[in-house]
Coordinates of C-alpha atoms in Angstrom, one line a residue:
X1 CA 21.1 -23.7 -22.1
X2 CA 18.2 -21.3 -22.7
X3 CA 17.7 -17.8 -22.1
X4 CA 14.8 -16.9 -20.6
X5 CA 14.7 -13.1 -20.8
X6 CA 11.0 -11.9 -22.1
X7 CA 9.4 -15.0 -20.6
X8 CA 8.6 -13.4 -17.1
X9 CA 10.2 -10.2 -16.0
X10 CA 11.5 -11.7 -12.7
X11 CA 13.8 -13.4 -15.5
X12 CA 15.3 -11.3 -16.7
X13 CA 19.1 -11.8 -17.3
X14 CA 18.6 -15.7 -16.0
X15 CA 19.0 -18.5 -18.2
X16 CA 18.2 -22.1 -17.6
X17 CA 20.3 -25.1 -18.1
X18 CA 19.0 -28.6 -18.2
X19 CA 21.5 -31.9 -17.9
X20 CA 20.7 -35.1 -18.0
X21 CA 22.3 -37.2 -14.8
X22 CA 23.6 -36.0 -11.4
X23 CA 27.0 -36.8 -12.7
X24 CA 26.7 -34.4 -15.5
X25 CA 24.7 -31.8 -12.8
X26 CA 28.3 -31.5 -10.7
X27 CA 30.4 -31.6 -13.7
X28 CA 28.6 -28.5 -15.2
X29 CA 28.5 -27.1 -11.5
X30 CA 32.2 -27.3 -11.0
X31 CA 32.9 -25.8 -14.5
X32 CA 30.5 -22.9 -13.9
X33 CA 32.3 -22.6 -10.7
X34 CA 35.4 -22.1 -12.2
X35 CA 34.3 -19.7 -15.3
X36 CA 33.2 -17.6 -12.2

């Protein structure tokens, strides 16, 4: 996970996540899904 506030002001408040198979994509997806 990265945060990418100061890189561009159109990101502020994003961050970006990287993973490393579509398996781990919808694993990450459903636990962000539930923290939410």
């Amino acid at each position: 996970i990265k945060n990418l506030h100061g890189s561009d002001p159109a990101l502020a408040d994003c961050l970006r996540v990287t993973v490393g198979s579509a398996a781990e994509n919808k694993a990450f997806l459903n636990a962000l899904a539930t923290a939410l």
